[in-house]
Coordinates of C-alpha atoms and ligand atoms in Angstrom, one line a residue:
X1422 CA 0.0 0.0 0.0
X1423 CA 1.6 3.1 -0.9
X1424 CA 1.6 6.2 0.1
X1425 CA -0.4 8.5 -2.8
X1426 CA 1.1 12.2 -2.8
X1427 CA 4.4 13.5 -3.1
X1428 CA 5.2 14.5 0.9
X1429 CA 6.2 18.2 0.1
X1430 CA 5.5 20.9 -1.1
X1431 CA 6.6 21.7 -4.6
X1432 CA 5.2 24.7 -6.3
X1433 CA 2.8 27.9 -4.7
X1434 CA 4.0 30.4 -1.8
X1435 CA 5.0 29.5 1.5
X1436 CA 5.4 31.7 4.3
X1437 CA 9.2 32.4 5.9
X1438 CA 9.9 34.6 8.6
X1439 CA 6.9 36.7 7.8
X1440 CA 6.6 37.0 4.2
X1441 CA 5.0 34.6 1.7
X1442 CA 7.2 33.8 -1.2
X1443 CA 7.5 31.4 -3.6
X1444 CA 8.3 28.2 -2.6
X1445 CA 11.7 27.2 -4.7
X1446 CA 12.7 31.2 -3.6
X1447 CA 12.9 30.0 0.1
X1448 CA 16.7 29.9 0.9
X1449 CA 18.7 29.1 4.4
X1450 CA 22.6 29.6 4.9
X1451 CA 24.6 25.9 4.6
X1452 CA 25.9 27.3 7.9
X1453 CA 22.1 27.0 9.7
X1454 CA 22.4 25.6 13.4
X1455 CA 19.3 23.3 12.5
X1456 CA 21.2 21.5 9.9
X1457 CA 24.2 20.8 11.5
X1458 CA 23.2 20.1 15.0
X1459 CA 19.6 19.3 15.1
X1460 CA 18.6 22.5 17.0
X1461 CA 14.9 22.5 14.4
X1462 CA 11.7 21.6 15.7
X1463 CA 8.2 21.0 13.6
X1464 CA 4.4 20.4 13.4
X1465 CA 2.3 18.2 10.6
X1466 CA -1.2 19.0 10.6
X1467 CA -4.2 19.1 8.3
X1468 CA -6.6 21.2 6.7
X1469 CA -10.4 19.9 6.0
X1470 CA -12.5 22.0 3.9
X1471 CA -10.1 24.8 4.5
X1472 CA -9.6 24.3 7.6
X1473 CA -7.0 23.2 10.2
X1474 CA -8.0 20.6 12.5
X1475 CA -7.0 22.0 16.3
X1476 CA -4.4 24.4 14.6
X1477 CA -4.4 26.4 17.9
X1478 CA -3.2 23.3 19.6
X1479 CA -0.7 22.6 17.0
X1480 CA 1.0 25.7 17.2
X1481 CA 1.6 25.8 20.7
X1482 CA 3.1 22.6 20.9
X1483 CA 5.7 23.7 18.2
X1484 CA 6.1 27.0 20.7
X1485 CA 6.7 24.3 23.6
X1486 CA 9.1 22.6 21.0
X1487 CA 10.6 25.2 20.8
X1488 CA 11.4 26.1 24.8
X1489 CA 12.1 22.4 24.4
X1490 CA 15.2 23.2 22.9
X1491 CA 16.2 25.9 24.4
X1492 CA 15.1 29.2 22.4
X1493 CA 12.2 30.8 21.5
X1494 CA 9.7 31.1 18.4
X1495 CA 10.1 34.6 17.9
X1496 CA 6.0 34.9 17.2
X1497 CA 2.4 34.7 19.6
X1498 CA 0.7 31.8 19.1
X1499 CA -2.3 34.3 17.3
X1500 CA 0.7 36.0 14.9
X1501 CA 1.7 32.4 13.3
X1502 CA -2.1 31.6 14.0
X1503 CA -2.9 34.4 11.3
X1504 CA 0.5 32.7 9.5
X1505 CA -1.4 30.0 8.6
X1506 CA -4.8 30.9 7.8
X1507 CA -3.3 33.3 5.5
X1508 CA -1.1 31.0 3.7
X1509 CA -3.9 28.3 3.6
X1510 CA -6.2 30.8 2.1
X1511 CA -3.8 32.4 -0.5
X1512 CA -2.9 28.3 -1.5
X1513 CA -6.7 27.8 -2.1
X1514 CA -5.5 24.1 -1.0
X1515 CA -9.0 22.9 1.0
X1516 CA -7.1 19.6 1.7
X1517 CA -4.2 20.4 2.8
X1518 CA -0.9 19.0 4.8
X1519 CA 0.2 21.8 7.0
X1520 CA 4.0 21.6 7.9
X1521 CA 5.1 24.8 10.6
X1522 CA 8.9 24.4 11.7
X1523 CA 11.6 26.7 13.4
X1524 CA 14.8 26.4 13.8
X1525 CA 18.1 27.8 14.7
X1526 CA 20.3 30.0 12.1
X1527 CA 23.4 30.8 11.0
X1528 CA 24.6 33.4 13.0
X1529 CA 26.6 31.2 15.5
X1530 CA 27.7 28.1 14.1
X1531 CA 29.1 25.7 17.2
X1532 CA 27.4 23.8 19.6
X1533 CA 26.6 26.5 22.1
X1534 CA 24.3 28.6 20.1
X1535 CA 22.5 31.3 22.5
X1536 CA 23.6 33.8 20.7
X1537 CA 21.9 32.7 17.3
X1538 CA 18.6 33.9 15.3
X1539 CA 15.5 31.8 15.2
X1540 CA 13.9 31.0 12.2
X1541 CA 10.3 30.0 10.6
X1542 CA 8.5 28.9 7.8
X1543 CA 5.2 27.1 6.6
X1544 CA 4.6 25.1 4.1
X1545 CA 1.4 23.8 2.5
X1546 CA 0.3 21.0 -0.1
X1547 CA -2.5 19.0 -0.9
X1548 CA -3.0 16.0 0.3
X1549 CA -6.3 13.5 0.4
X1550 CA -5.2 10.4 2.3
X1551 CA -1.8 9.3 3.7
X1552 CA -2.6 5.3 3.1
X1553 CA -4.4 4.5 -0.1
X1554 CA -7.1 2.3 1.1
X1555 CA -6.8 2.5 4.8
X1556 CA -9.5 0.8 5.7
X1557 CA -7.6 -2.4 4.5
X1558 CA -5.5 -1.9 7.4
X1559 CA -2.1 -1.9 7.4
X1560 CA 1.0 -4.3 7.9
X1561 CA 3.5 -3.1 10.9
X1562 CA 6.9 -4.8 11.8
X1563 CA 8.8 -4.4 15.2
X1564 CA 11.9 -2.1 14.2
X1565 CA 15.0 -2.7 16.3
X1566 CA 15.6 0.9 17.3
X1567 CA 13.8 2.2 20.2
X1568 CA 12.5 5.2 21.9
X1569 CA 14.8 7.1 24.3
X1570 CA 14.4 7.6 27.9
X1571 CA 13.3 10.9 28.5
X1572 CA 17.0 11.8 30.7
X1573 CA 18.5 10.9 26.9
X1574 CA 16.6 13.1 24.6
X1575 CA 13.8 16.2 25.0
X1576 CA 11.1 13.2 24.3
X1577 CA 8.2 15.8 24.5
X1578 CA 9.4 18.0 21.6
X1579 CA 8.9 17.8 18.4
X1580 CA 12.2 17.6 17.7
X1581 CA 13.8 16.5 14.0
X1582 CA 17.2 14.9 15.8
X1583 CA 14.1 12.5 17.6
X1584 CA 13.2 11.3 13.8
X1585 CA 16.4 10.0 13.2
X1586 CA 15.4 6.5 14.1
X1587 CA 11.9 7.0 12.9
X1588 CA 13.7 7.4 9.4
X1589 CA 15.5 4.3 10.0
X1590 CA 13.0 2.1 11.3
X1591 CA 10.6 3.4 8.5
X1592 CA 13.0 2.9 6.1
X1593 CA 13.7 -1.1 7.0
X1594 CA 10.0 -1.4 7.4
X1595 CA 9.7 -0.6 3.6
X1596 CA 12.2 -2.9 2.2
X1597 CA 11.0 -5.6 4.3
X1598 CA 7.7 -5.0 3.0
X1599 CA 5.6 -3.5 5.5
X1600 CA 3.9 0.0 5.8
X1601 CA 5.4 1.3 8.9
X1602 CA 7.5 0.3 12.3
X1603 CA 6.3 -0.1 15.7
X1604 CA 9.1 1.0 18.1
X1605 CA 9.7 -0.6 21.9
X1606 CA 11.0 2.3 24.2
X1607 CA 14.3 1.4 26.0
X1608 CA 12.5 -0.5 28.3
X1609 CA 11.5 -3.3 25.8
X1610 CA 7.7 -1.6 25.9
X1611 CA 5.4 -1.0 22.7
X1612 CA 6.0 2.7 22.6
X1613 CA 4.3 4.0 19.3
X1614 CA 5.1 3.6 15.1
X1615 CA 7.1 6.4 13.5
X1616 CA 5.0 8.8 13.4
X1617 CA 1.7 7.9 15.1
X1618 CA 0.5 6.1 18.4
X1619 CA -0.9 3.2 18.6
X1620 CA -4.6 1.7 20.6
X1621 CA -5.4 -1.0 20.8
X1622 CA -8.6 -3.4 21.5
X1623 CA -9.8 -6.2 23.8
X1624 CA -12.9 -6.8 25.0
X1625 CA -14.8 -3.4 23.9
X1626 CA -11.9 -1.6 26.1
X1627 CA -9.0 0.6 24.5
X1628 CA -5.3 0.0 25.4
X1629 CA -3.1 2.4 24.6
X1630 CA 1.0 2.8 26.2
X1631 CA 1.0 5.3 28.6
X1632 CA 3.2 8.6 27.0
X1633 CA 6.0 9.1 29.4
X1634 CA 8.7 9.0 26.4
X1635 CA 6.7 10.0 23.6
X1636 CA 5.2 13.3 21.9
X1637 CA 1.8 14.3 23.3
X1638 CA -0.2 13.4 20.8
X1639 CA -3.0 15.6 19.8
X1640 CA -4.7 12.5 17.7
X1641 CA -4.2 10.6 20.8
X1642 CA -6.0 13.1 22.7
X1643 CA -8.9 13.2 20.6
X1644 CA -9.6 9.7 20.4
X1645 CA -9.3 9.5 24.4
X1646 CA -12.1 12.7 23.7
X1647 CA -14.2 10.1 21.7
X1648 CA -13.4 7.4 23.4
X1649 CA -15.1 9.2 26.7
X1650 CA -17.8 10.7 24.9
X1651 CA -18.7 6.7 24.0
X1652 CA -18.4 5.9 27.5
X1653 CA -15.4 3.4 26.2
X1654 CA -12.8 2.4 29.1
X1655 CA -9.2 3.2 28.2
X1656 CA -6.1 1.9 29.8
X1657 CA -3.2 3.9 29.4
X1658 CA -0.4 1.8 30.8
X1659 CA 2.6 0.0 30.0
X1660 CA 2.1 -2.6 27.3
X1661 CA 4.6 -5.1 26.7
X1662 CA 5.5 -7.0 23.1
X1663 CA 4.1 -10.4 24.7
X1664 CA 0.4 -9.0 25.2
X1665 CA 0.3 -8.5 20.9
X1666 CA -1.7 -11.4 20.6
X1667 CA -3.7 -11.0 22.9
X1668 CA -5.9 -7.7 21.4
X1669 CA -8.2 -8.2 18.9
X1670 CA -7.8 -5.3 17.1
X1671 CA -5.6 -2.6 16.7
X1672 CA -4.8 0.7 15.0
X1673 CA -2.7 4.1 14.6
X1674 CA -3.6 7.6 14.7
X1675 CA -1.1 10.7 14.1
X1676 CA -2.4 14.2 11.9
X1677 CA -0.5 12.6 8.4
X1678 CA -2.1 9.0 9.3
X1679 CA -5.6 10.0 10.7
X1680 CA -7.2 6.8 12.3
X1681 CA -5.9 3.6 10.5
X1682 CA -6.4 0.3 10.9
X1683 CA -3.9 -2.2 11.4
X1684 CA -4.4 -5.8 10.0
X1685 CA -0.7 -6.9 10.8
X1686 CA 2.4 -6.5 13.5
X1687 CA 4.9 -9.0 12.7
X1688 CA 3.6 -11.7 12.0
X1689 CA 0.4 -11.3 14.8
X1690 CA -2.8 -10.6 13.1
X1691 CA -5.7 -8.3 13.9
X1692 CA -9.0 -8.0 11.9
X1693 CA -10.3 -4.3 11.6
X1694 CA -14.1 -4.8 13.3
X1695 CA -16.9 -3.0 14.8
X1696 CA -14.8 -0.5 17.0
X1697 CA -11.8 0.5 14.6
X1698 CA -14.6 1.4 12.2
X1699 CA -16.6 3.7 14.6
X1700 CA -13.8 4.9 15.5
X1701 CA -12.6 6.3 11.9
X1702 CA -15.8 7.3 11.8
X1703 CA -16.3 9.1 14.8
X1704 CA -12.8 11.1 13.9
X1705 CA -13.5 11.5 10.2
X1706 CA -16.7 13.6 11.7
X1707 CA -14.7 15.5 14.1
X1708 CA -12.3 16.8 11.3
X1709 CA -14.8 17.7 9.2
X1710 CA -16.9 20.2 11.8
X1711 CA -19.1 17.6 13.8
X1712 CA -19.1 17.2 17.3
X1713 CA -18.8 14.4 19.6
X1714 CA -22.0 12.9 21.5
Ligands
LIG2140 C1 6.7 10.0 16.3 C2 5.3 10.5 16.3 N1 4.4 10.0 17.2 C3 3.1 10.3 17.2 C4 2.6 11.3 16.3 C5 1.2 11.7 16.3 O1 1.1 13.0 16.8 P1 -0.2 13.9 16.4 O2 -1.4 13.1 16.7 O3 0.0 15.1 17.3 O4 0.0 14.2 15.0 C6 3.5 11.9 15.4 C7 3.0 12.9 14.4 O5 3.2 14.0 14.7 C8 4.8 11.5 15.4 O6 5.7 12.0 14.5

């Protein structure tokens, strides 16, 4: 099952430290601090109908990403706020992928880099689905790199250096022919795939691993919203590899991924029923301006 669009943004404006311009006029110094050292953090989010889905809530995370690291967006929450709604509107892209991200410039060029400028920039394309047919669900192995404790690595930001091993894992997952990766933390625990979380279901209740070393997810946060508003028991707790087989079903939600089923984890199969499909459901409706209940 591959992926459908092109993941970037390759013609129209963009917006860059508070100017739109065209998108292959965007230029950053070789010498940029993000580049070299990994001081860049960033958001994915989508647009429905024109409209980001809990944009607010994506932009101050990237904010908090940003403290994170150690410096700060240089913009209020309501200034990149109007950032995006303008670009979205000027791209007349309804269905959009959304990608905000800051970073350190080139103003200081060493590891200790208080002194340097921050950067930003948004980018917009289109984009429909993620997964072709995701309601086929989707086939994940168990990749070998895992999830840092949180005294190794600013877990809670959004941080690019963090997608190092997503890269990695994503990219063995491919060649051995599956969609995506699940990753253990350091503690041997199911943690989440490369760039979503992961629920799971047995017996009508959700079980999900608890977030301790991982991004707080705002797609995991709405489907705990949905999964309350169904009166639907969730267990966030640790979850180790050996309880796989024991779920009946079992999917992934991120922005890029939405809700998607999963049919597969290496080797241990899950059949997509009755709540994975409300479920989609339930969030598709969200998205697109319904409310829960
Ligand atoms: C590693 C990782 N985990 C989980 C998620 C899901 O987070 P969200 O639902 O906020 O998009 C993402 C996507 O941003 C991610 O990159």
């Amino acid at each position: 099952m591959a992926q459908t669009l092109l993941f970037r943004q390759t013609s129209g404006k963009l917006w860059m430290d508070g100017a739109f311009i065209e998108s292959d006029k965007a230029q950053i110094s070789i010498q940029t601090h993000g580049l070299h050292y990994g001081s860049c953090v960033f958001e994915g989010e989508r647009a429905y109908g024109g409209k980001i889905f809990k944009s607010r809530t994506h932009t101050e995370r990237l904010k908090n990403s940003c403290k994170l690291l150690g410096f700060d967006l240089p913009y209020s929450v309501d200034e990149f706020e109007r950032a995006k709604r303008e670009l979205q509107e000027m791209s007349g892209i309804e269905q959009a992928y959304v990608r905000p991200v800051a970073w350190r410039g080139a103003t200081q060029l060493g590891v200790s880099a208080k002194s340097n400028t921050v950067h930003a920039a948004i980018a917009i394309w289109q984009m429909n689905t993620y997964f072709a047919d995701k309601m086929a669900g989707i086939r994940l192995t168990i990749s070998d790199w895992r999830r840092p404790p949180p005294v190794c690595a600013p877990v809670k930001a959004k941080a690019a250096g963090l997608y190092m091993i997503c890269t990695l894992s994503k990219d063995a997952a491919a060649e051995a022919g599956y969609n995506d990766a699940l990753m253990l933390d350091y503690e041997g625990r199911i943690a989440e795939c490369t760039g979503a979380h992961i629920f799971f279901v047995r017996d009508g209740e959700l079980h999900t691993p608890s977030a301790e070393c991982m991004l707080d997810g705002i797609t995991r946060a709405t489907v705990l919203e949905i999964a309350a508003a169904r009166g639907l028991a969730v267990h966030e707790r640790h979850i180790m590899p050996d309880e796989l087989s024991s779920f009946s079903e079992c999917f992934i939600v991120g922005s890029a991924v939405e809700i998607t089923p999963v049919n597969e984890i290496k080797g241990v199969a899950y059949t997509p029923g009755e709540l994975s499909r409300q479920m989609v459901e339930d969030y598709d409706a969200l998205i697109h301006g319904g409310q829960l209940g």
